[in-house]
Amino acid sequence: MCVRYTLTAEEKQVLKENPYQMTGPYEPDANIAPTDFGFIVTSDEPDLIQRMHFGIIPHDAKTNKLTYDTWNIRSEEVMEKRTYKPLMVHRKTCLIIMDSFYEWQKKDGESLPYRFTVPGRKTFCVAGLWSRWIDPAGEYYDTFGMMTCVANNLVGEIHEKKRMPVILHKIDEKNWLNKKLSVDELLALCVPFPDKWMHRYRVSKKVNKVSTKLNPNKGIELTLPLDFDEEAIKPILPKEPTPKKPKVPKAPPPPDQPDLFS
């Protein structure tokens, strides 16, 4: 299942492709994991980009701690699950803005990470559901999970369970937020994105490590192809300018001397 994704584009690029109002601080992130913040557009407020935590906390949960996998939602089973059915019935749909996601290939006892992108788009949206948990003090804690479907060939060759996020075509993004559509009409959008419009490549196993406050692991270098020369991405620090020597004014030419032999 998809447990890690990225949104590394600059804010102006995100807003260019997703013309909504950003409601909070934006920071690129190359390793978004469950409980981390993601950037979401909801059916309730379709003109706003909001920050929410990745991994759904049901509204009736006793705490806001994740106790099981609620970050991925199988679209084929969503109406059978107590946690998700009410969200679909009440059209608590959302768009999850990203520019890639990671999947791991199990090989010779190792987990080898791959990055999947949609080259024709700087960012794209995955179908999701969202939920609001309210603490005893009345504070909101908003969370989301992403819809998944059967994987296309490009993802299925890597993903052990042959699943992938539901990437929406641009024309279907507003449909996913449309509260007037029936559940069946919404679920009809949950189909594999064509692999011919996607790209994948191996990345460093550094991305396997989940980021923490004490040990952050969210740098853009995580998204680079495995065979990329890491020396080439080291920041080029500006050199301290060499002080210029002060210009010494030229001495005026000496006055004409009398000819001693005249």
Coordinates of N, CA and C in Angstrom, one line a residue, residues 2-156:
C2 N 0.3 2.4 -0.3 CA 1.1 3.6 -0.4 C 1.1 4.3 1.0
V3 N 2.3 4.2 1.6 CA 2.5 4.8 2.9 C 3.4 6.0 2.9
R4 N 3.9 6.3 1.8 CA 4.8 7.5 1.7 C 4.6 8.2 0.4
Y5 N 4.6 9.5 0.4 CA 4.5 10.3 -0.8 C 5.2 11.6 -0.7
T6 N 5.2 12.4 -1.7 CA 5.9 13.7 -1.7 C 5.1 14.9 -2.2
L7 N 5.4 16.0 -1.8 CA 5.0 17.3 -2.4 C 6.2 18.2 -2.3
T8 N 7.0 18.3 -3.3 CA 8.2 19.0 -3.3 C 8.2 20.3 -4.1
A9 N 7.1 20.5 -4.9 CA 7.0 21.7 -5.7 C 7.0 22.9 -4.9
E10 N 7.4 24.0 -5.5 CA 7.3 25.3 -4.8 C 5.9 25.7 -4.6
E11 N 5.6 26.5 -3.6 CA 4.2 26.9 -3.4 C 3.5 27.6 -4.6
K12 N 4.3 28.4 -5.3 CA 3.7 29.1 -6.4 C 3.3 28.1 -7.5
Q13 N 4.0 27.0 -7.6 CA 3.7 26.0 -8.6 C 2.5 25.2 -8.2
V14 N 2.4 24.9 -6.9 CA 1.3 24.2 -6.3 C 0.0 25.0 -6.6
L15 N 0.0 26.3 -6.4 CA -1.1 27.1 -6.5 C -1.5 27.3 -8.0
K16 N -0.4 27.3 -8.9 CA -0.7 27.4 -10.3 C -1.5 26.3 -10.8
E17 N -1.2 25.1 -10.4 CA -1.9 23.9 -10.9 C -3.1 23.5 -10.0
N18 N -3.2 24.1 -8.8 CA -4.3 23.9 -8.0 C -4.8 25.3 -7.5
P19 N -5.6 26.0 -8.3 CA -6.0 27.4 -8.1 C -6.9 27.6 -6.9
Y20 N -6.5 27.2 -5.7 CA -7.3 27.4 -4.5 C -6.5 28.3 -3.5
Q21 N -7.1 28.6 -2.4 CA -6.4 29.5 -1.4 C -5.7 28.6 -0.4
M22 N -4.4 28.9 -0.2 CA -3.6 28.2 0.8 C -4.0 28.8 2.2
T23 N -4.4 27.9 3.1 CA -4.8 28.4 4.4 C -3.8 28.4 5.5
G24 N -2.7 27.8 5.3 CA -1.7 27.7 6.3 C -0.3 27.7 5.7
P25 N 0.7 27.6 6.6 CA 2.1 27.6 6.1 C 2.4 26.4 5.1
Y26 N 3.2 26.7 4.1 CA 3.5 25.6 3.2 C 5.0 25.3 3.2
E27 N 5.4 24.1 3.2 CA 6.8 23.7 3.2 C 6.9 22.4 2.3
P28 N 7.8 22.4 1.3 CA 7.9 21.1 0.5 C 8.4 20.0 1.4
D29 N 8.0 18.8 1.0 CA 8.2 17.6 1.8 C 8.5 16.4 0.9
A30 N 9.6 15.8 1.0 CA 10.0 14.6 0.2 C 9.7 13.3 0.8
N31 N 9.1 13.3 2.0 CA 8.9 12.0 2.7 C 7.7 12.1 3.6
I32 N 6.5 12.2 3.1 CA 5.3 12.4 3.9 C 4.8 11.0 4.3
A33 N 4.7 10.7 5.6 CA 4.4 9.4 6.2 C 3.1 9.6 7.0
P34 N 2.5 8.5 7.5 CA 1.3 8.6 8.3 C 1.6 9.5 9.6
T35 N 0.7 10.3 9.9 CA 0.7 11.3 11.0 C 1.3 12.6 10.6
D36 N 2.0 12.6 9.4 CA 2.6 13.9 8.9 C 1.5 14.7 8.3
F37 N 1.8 16.0 8.1 CA 0.8 16.9 7.4 C 0.9 16.7 5.9
G38 N -0.3 16.7 5.3 CA -0.5 16.7 3.9 C -1.3 17.9 3.5
F39 N -1.4 18.2 2.2 CA -2.2 19.4 1.7 C -3.4 18.9 1.0
I40 N -4.6 19.3 1.4 CA -5.8 18.7 1.1 C -6.9 19.7 0.6
V41 N -7.7 19.4 -0.3 CA -8.9 20.2 -0.7 C -10.1 19.3 -0.5
T42 N -11.1 19.8 0.3 CA -12.2 19.0 0.7 C -13.5 19.4 -0.1
S43 N -14.4 18.5 -0.1 CA -15.7 18.7 -0.7 C -16.5 19.8 0.1
D44 N -16.2 19.9 1.4 CA -16.9 20.9 2.2 C -16.4 22.3 1.9
E45 N -15.1 22.5 1.7 CA -14.5 23.8 1.4 C -13.7 23.7 0.1
P46 N -14.3 23.5 -1.0 CA -13.5 23.2 -2.3 C -12.7 24.3 -2.8
D47 N -12.6 25.5 -2.2 CA -11.8 26.6 -2.6 C -10.5 26.8 -1.8
L48 N -10.3 25.9 -0.8 CA -9.2 26.0 0.1 C -8.3 24.8 0.1
I49 N -7.0 25.1 0.3 CA -6.0 24.0 0.5 C -5.7 24.0 2.0
Q50 N -6.0 22.9 2.6 CA -5.8 22.8 4.1 C -4.8 21.8 4.4
R51 N -4.2 22.0 5.6 CA -3.3 21.0 6.1 C -4.0 20.0 7.1
M52 N -3.8 18.7 6.8 CA -4.4 17.7 7.6 C -3.4 16.6 7.9
H53 N -3.6 15.8 8.9 CA -2.7 14.7 9.2 C -3.1 13.4 8.4
F54 N -2.0 12.8 7.9 CA -2.2 11.6 7.1 C -2.5 10.4 7.9
G55 N -3.6 9.8 7.7 CA -4.1 8.6 8.5 C -5.4 9.0 9.2
I56 N -6.5 8.4 8.8 CA -7.8 8.8 9.3 C -8.0 8.4 10.8
I57 N -8.4 9.4 11.6 CA -8.9 9.2 13.0 C -10.4 9.3 12.9
P58 N -11.1 8.2 13.2 CA -12.6 8.2 13.2 C -13.1 9.3 14.2
H59 N -14.3 9.9 13.8 CA -14.8 10.9 14.7 C -15.2 10.5 16.1
D60 N -15.4 9.1 16.2 CA -15.8 8.6 17.5 C -14.7 7.9 18.2
A61 N -13.4 8.1 17.7 CA -12.3 7.5 18.4 C -12.1 8.1 19.8
K62 N -11.5 7.3 20.7 CA -11.3 7.9 22.1 C -10.1 8.8 22.1
T63 N -9.1 8.6 21.2 CA -7.9 9.5 21.2 C -7.6 9.8 19.7
N64 N -6.7 10.7 19.5 CA -6.3 11.0 18.1 C -5.0 10.2 17.7
K65 N -4.8 9.1 18.3 CA -3.6 8.2 18.0 C -4.0 7.2 17.0
L66 N -3.2 7.0 15.9 CA -3.5 5.9 15.0 C -3.2 4.5 15.6
T67 N -4.2 3.7 15.6 CA -4.1 2.3 16.1 C -4.1 1.2 15.1
Y68 N -4.4 1.6 13.8 CA -4.4 0.6 12.7 C -4.3 1.4 11.4
D69 N -4.1 0.7 10.3 CA -3.9 1.3 9.0 C -5.2 2.0 8.5
T70 N -5.2 3.3 8.6 CA -6.3 4.1 8.0 C -5.8 5.1 7.0
W71 N -4.6 4.9 6.6 CA -4.0 5.8 5.6 C -4.3 5.4 4.1
N72 N -4.6 4.1 4.0 CA -5.0 3.5 2.7 C -6.4 3.0 2.8
I73 N -7.3 3.3 1.8 CA -8.7 2.8 1.8 C -8.9 2.1 0.5
R74 N -9.2 0.8 0.6 CA -9.5 0.0 -0.7 C -10.8 0.5 -1.2
S75 N -10.8 1.0 -2.4 CA -12.1 1.6 -3.0 C -13.1 0.5 -3.2
E76 N -12.7 -0.8 -3.4 CA -13.7 -1.8 -3.6 C -14.4 -2.2 -2.3
E77 N -13.9 -1.9 -1.2 CA -14.4 -2.3 0.1 C -14.9 -1.1 1.0
V78 N -14.8 0.1 0.4 CA -15.1 1.3 1.3 C -16.4 1.2 1.9
M79 N -17.4 0.7 1.2 CA -18.8 0.7 1.7 C -19.1 -0.4 2.6
E80 N -18.1 -1.3 2.9 CA -18.2 -2.4 3.8 C -17.5 -2.1 5.1
K81 N -16.8 -1.0 5.2 CA -16.0 -0.7 6.4 C -16.7 0.3 7.3
R82 N -16.8 0.0 8.5 CA -17.5 0.9 9.5 C -16.8 2.3 9.6
T83 N -15.5 2.3 9.4 CA -14.8 3.6 9.5 C -15.0 4.5 8.3
Y84 N -15.2 3.9 7.1 CA -15.2 4.7 5.9 C -16.6 4.9 5.3
K85 N -17.5 3.9 5.5 CA -18.8 4.0 4.9 C -19.5 5.4 5.2
P86 N -19.5 5.8 6.5 CA -20.2 7.1 6.8 C -19.5 8.3 6.0
L87 N -18.2 8.2 5.8 CA -17.5 9.3 5.1 C -17.9 9.3 3.6
M88 N -18.1 8.2 3.0 CA -18.6 8.1 1.7 C -20.1 8.6 1.6
V89 N -20.9 8.1 2.5 CA -22.3 8.5 2.5 C -22.5 10.0 2.6
H90 N -21.7 10.6 3.5 CA -21.8 12.0 3.7 C -20.9 12.8 2.8
R91 N -20.3 12.2 1.8 CA -19.5 12.8 0.8 C -18.3 13.6 1.4
K92 N -17.6 13.0 2.4 CA -16.4 13.6 2.9 C -15.2 13.2 2.1
T93 N -15.3 13.7 0.8 CA -14.2 13.4 -0.1 C -13.2 14.5 -0.1
C94 N -12.0 14.2 -0.6 CA -11.0 15.2 -0.7 C -10.0 14.9 -1.7
L95 N -9.2 15.9 -2.2 CA -8.1 15.8 -3.1 C -6.8 15.8 -2.3
I96 N -5.9 14.9 -2.5 CA -4.6 14.9 -1.9 C -3.6 15.3 -2.9
I97 N -3.0 16.5 -2.6 CA -2.1 17.1 -3.6 C -0.7 16.5 -3.4
M98 N -0.1 16.0 -4.5 CA 1.3 15.4 -4.4 C 2.0 15.6 -5.7
D99 N 3.3 15.3 -5.7 CA 4.0 15.2 -7.0 C 4.7 13.9 -7.2
S100 N 4.5 13.0 -6.3 CA 5.0 11.6 -6.5 C 4.6 10.7 -5.3
F101 N 4.8 9.4 -5.4 CA 4.6 8.5 -4.3 C 5.7 7.4 -4.4
Y102 N 6.0 6.8 -3.3 CA 7.0 5.7 -3.2 C 6.3 4.4 -3.1
E103 N 6.9 3.4 -3.7 CA 6.5 2.0 -3.4 C 7.8 1.2 -3.3
W104 N 7.7 0.0 -2.6 CA 8.9 -0.8 -2.3 C 8.7 -2.1 -3.0
Q105 N 9.9 -2.6 -3.5 CA 9.9 -3.9 -4.1 C 10.7 -4.8 -3.2
K106 N 10.1 -6.0 -2.8 CA 10.7 -6.9 -2.0 C 11.6 -7.8 -2.8
K107 N 12.9 -7.8 -2.5 CA 13.9 -8.5 -3.4 C 15.1 -9.0 -2.5
D108 N 15.3 -10.3 -2.5 CA 16.4 -10.9 -1.7 C 16.4 -10.3 -0.3
G109 N 15.3 -10.3 0.4 CA 15.2 -9.9 1.7 C 15.4 -8.4 2.0
E110 N 15.4 -7.6 0.9 CA 15.5 -6.1 1.0 C 14.2 -5.4 0.5
S111 N 14.0 -4.2 1.0 CA 12.9 -3.4 0.5 C 13.6 -2.3 -0.3
L112 N 13.3 -2.3 -1.6 CA 14.0 -1.4 -2.6 C 13.0 -0.3 -3.0
P113 N 13.2 0.9 -2.7 CA 12.2 2.0 -2.9 C 12.2 2.5 -4.4
Y114 N 11.0 2.7 -4.9 CA 10.9 3.3 -6.2 C 10.0 4.6 -6.1
R115 N 10.3 5.6 -6.9 CA 9.5 6.8 -6.9 C 8.7 6.8 -8.2
F116 N 7.4 7.1 -8.1 CA 6.4 7.1 -9.2 C 6.0 8.6 -9.4
T117 N 6.0 9.0 -10.6 CA 5.6 10.4 -11.0 C 4.7 10.4 -12.2
V118 N 4.1 11.6 -12.4 CA 3.3 11.8 -13.6 C 4.0 12.9 -14.4
P119 N 4.9 12.6 -15.3 CA 5.7 13.6 -15.9 C 5.0 14.8 -16.6
G120 N 3.8 14.6 -17.1 CA 3.1 15.6 -17.7 C 2.5 16.7 -16.8
R121 N 2.6 16.4 -15.5 CA 2.0 17.3 -14.5 C 3.0 17.6 -13.3
K122 N 3.2 18.9 -13.0 CA 4.1 19.2 -11.8 C 3.5 18.7 -10.5
T123 N 2.2 18.7 -10.4 CA 1.5 18.1 -9.2 C 0.3 17.3 -9.8
F124 N -0.2 16.4 -9.0 CA -1.4 15.7 -9.3 C -2.2 15.4 -8.1
C125 N -3.4 15.0 -8.2 CA -4.3 14.7 -7.0 C -4.7 13.3 -7.0
V126 N -4.7 12.8 -5.8 CA -5.2 11.4 -5.5 C -6.5 11.6 -4.7
A127 N -7.5 10.7 -5.0 CA -8.8 10.7 -4.4 C -8.6 10.3 -2.9
G128 N -9.3 11.0 -2.0 CA -9.2 10.6 -0.6 C -10.5 10.9 0.1
L129 N -10.5 10.4 1.4 CA -11.6 10.7 2.3 C -11.0 11.4 3.5
W130 N -11.8 12.3 4.2 CA -11.2 13.0 5.4 C -12.2 12.9 6.5
S131 N -11.7 13.1 7.7 CA -12.5 13.0 8.9 C -12.1 14.1 9.9
R132 N -13.0 14.5 10.8 CA -12.7 15.5 11.8 C -13.0 14.8 13.2
W133 N -11.9 14.8 14.0 CA -12.0 14.4 15.4 C -12.0 15.6 16.3
I134 N -12.8 15.7 17.3 CA -12.9 16.8 18.2 C -12.5 16.4 19.6
D135 N -11.5 17.0 20.1 CA -11.0 16.7 21.5 C -12.0 17.2 22.5
P136 N -11.8 16.8 23.8 CA -12.8 17.3 24.9 C -12.8 18.8 25.0
A137 N -11.7 19.5 24.6 CA -11.7 21.0 24.7 C -12.3 21.6 23.5
G138 N -12.8 20.8 22.5 CA -13.4 21.4 21.3 C -12.5 21.7 20.2
E139 N -11.2 21.3 20.3 CA -10.2 21.5 19.3 C -10.4 20.5 18.2
Y140 N -10.3 20.9 16.9 CA -10.4 20.0 15.7 C -9.0 19.3 15.5
Y141 N -9.1 18.1 15.0 CA -8.0 17.3 14.6 C -8.4 16.7 13.3
D142 N -8.1 17.3 12.1 CA -8.5 16.8 10.8 C -7.5 15.8 10.2
T143 N -8.0 14.7 9.6 CA -7.2 13.7 9.1 C -7.7 13.2 7.8
F144 N -6.9 12.5 7.0 CA -7.3 12.0 5.7 C -6.6 10.7 5.4
G145 N -7.2 9.9 4.5 CA -6.6 8.7 3.9 C -6.8 8.7 2.4
M146 N -6.0 7.9 1.7 CA -6.1 7.9 0.3 C -6.7 6.6 -0.2
M147 N -7.6 6.8 -1.3 CA -8.2 5.7 -1.9 C -7.2 4.9 -2.8
T148 N -7.3 3.6 -2.8 CA -6.5 2.8 -3.6 C -7.3 1.9 -4.5
C149 N -6.7 1.4 -5.6 CA -7.3 0.5 -6.5 C -6.3 -0.5 -7.0
V150 N -6.7 -1.4 -7.9 CA -5.8 -2.4 -8.5 C -4.7 -1.6 -9.2
A151 N -3.5 -2.0 -9.1 CA -2.4 -1.3 -9.7 C -2.3 -1.5 -11.2
N152 N -1.8 -0.5 -11.9 CA -1.5 -0.7 -13.3 C -0.2 -1.5 -13.4
N153 N 0.2 -1.8 -14.6 CA 1.4 -2.7 -14.8 C 2.7 -2.0 -14.2
L154 N 2.8 -0.7 -14.4 CA 4.0 0.0 -14.0 C 4.2 -0.1 -12.5
V155 N 3.1 0.0 -11.7 CA 3.2 -0.1 -10.3 C 3.1 -1.5 -9.8
G156 N 2.3 -2.3 -10.5 CA 2.1 -3.7 -10.1 C 3.4 -4.5 -10.2

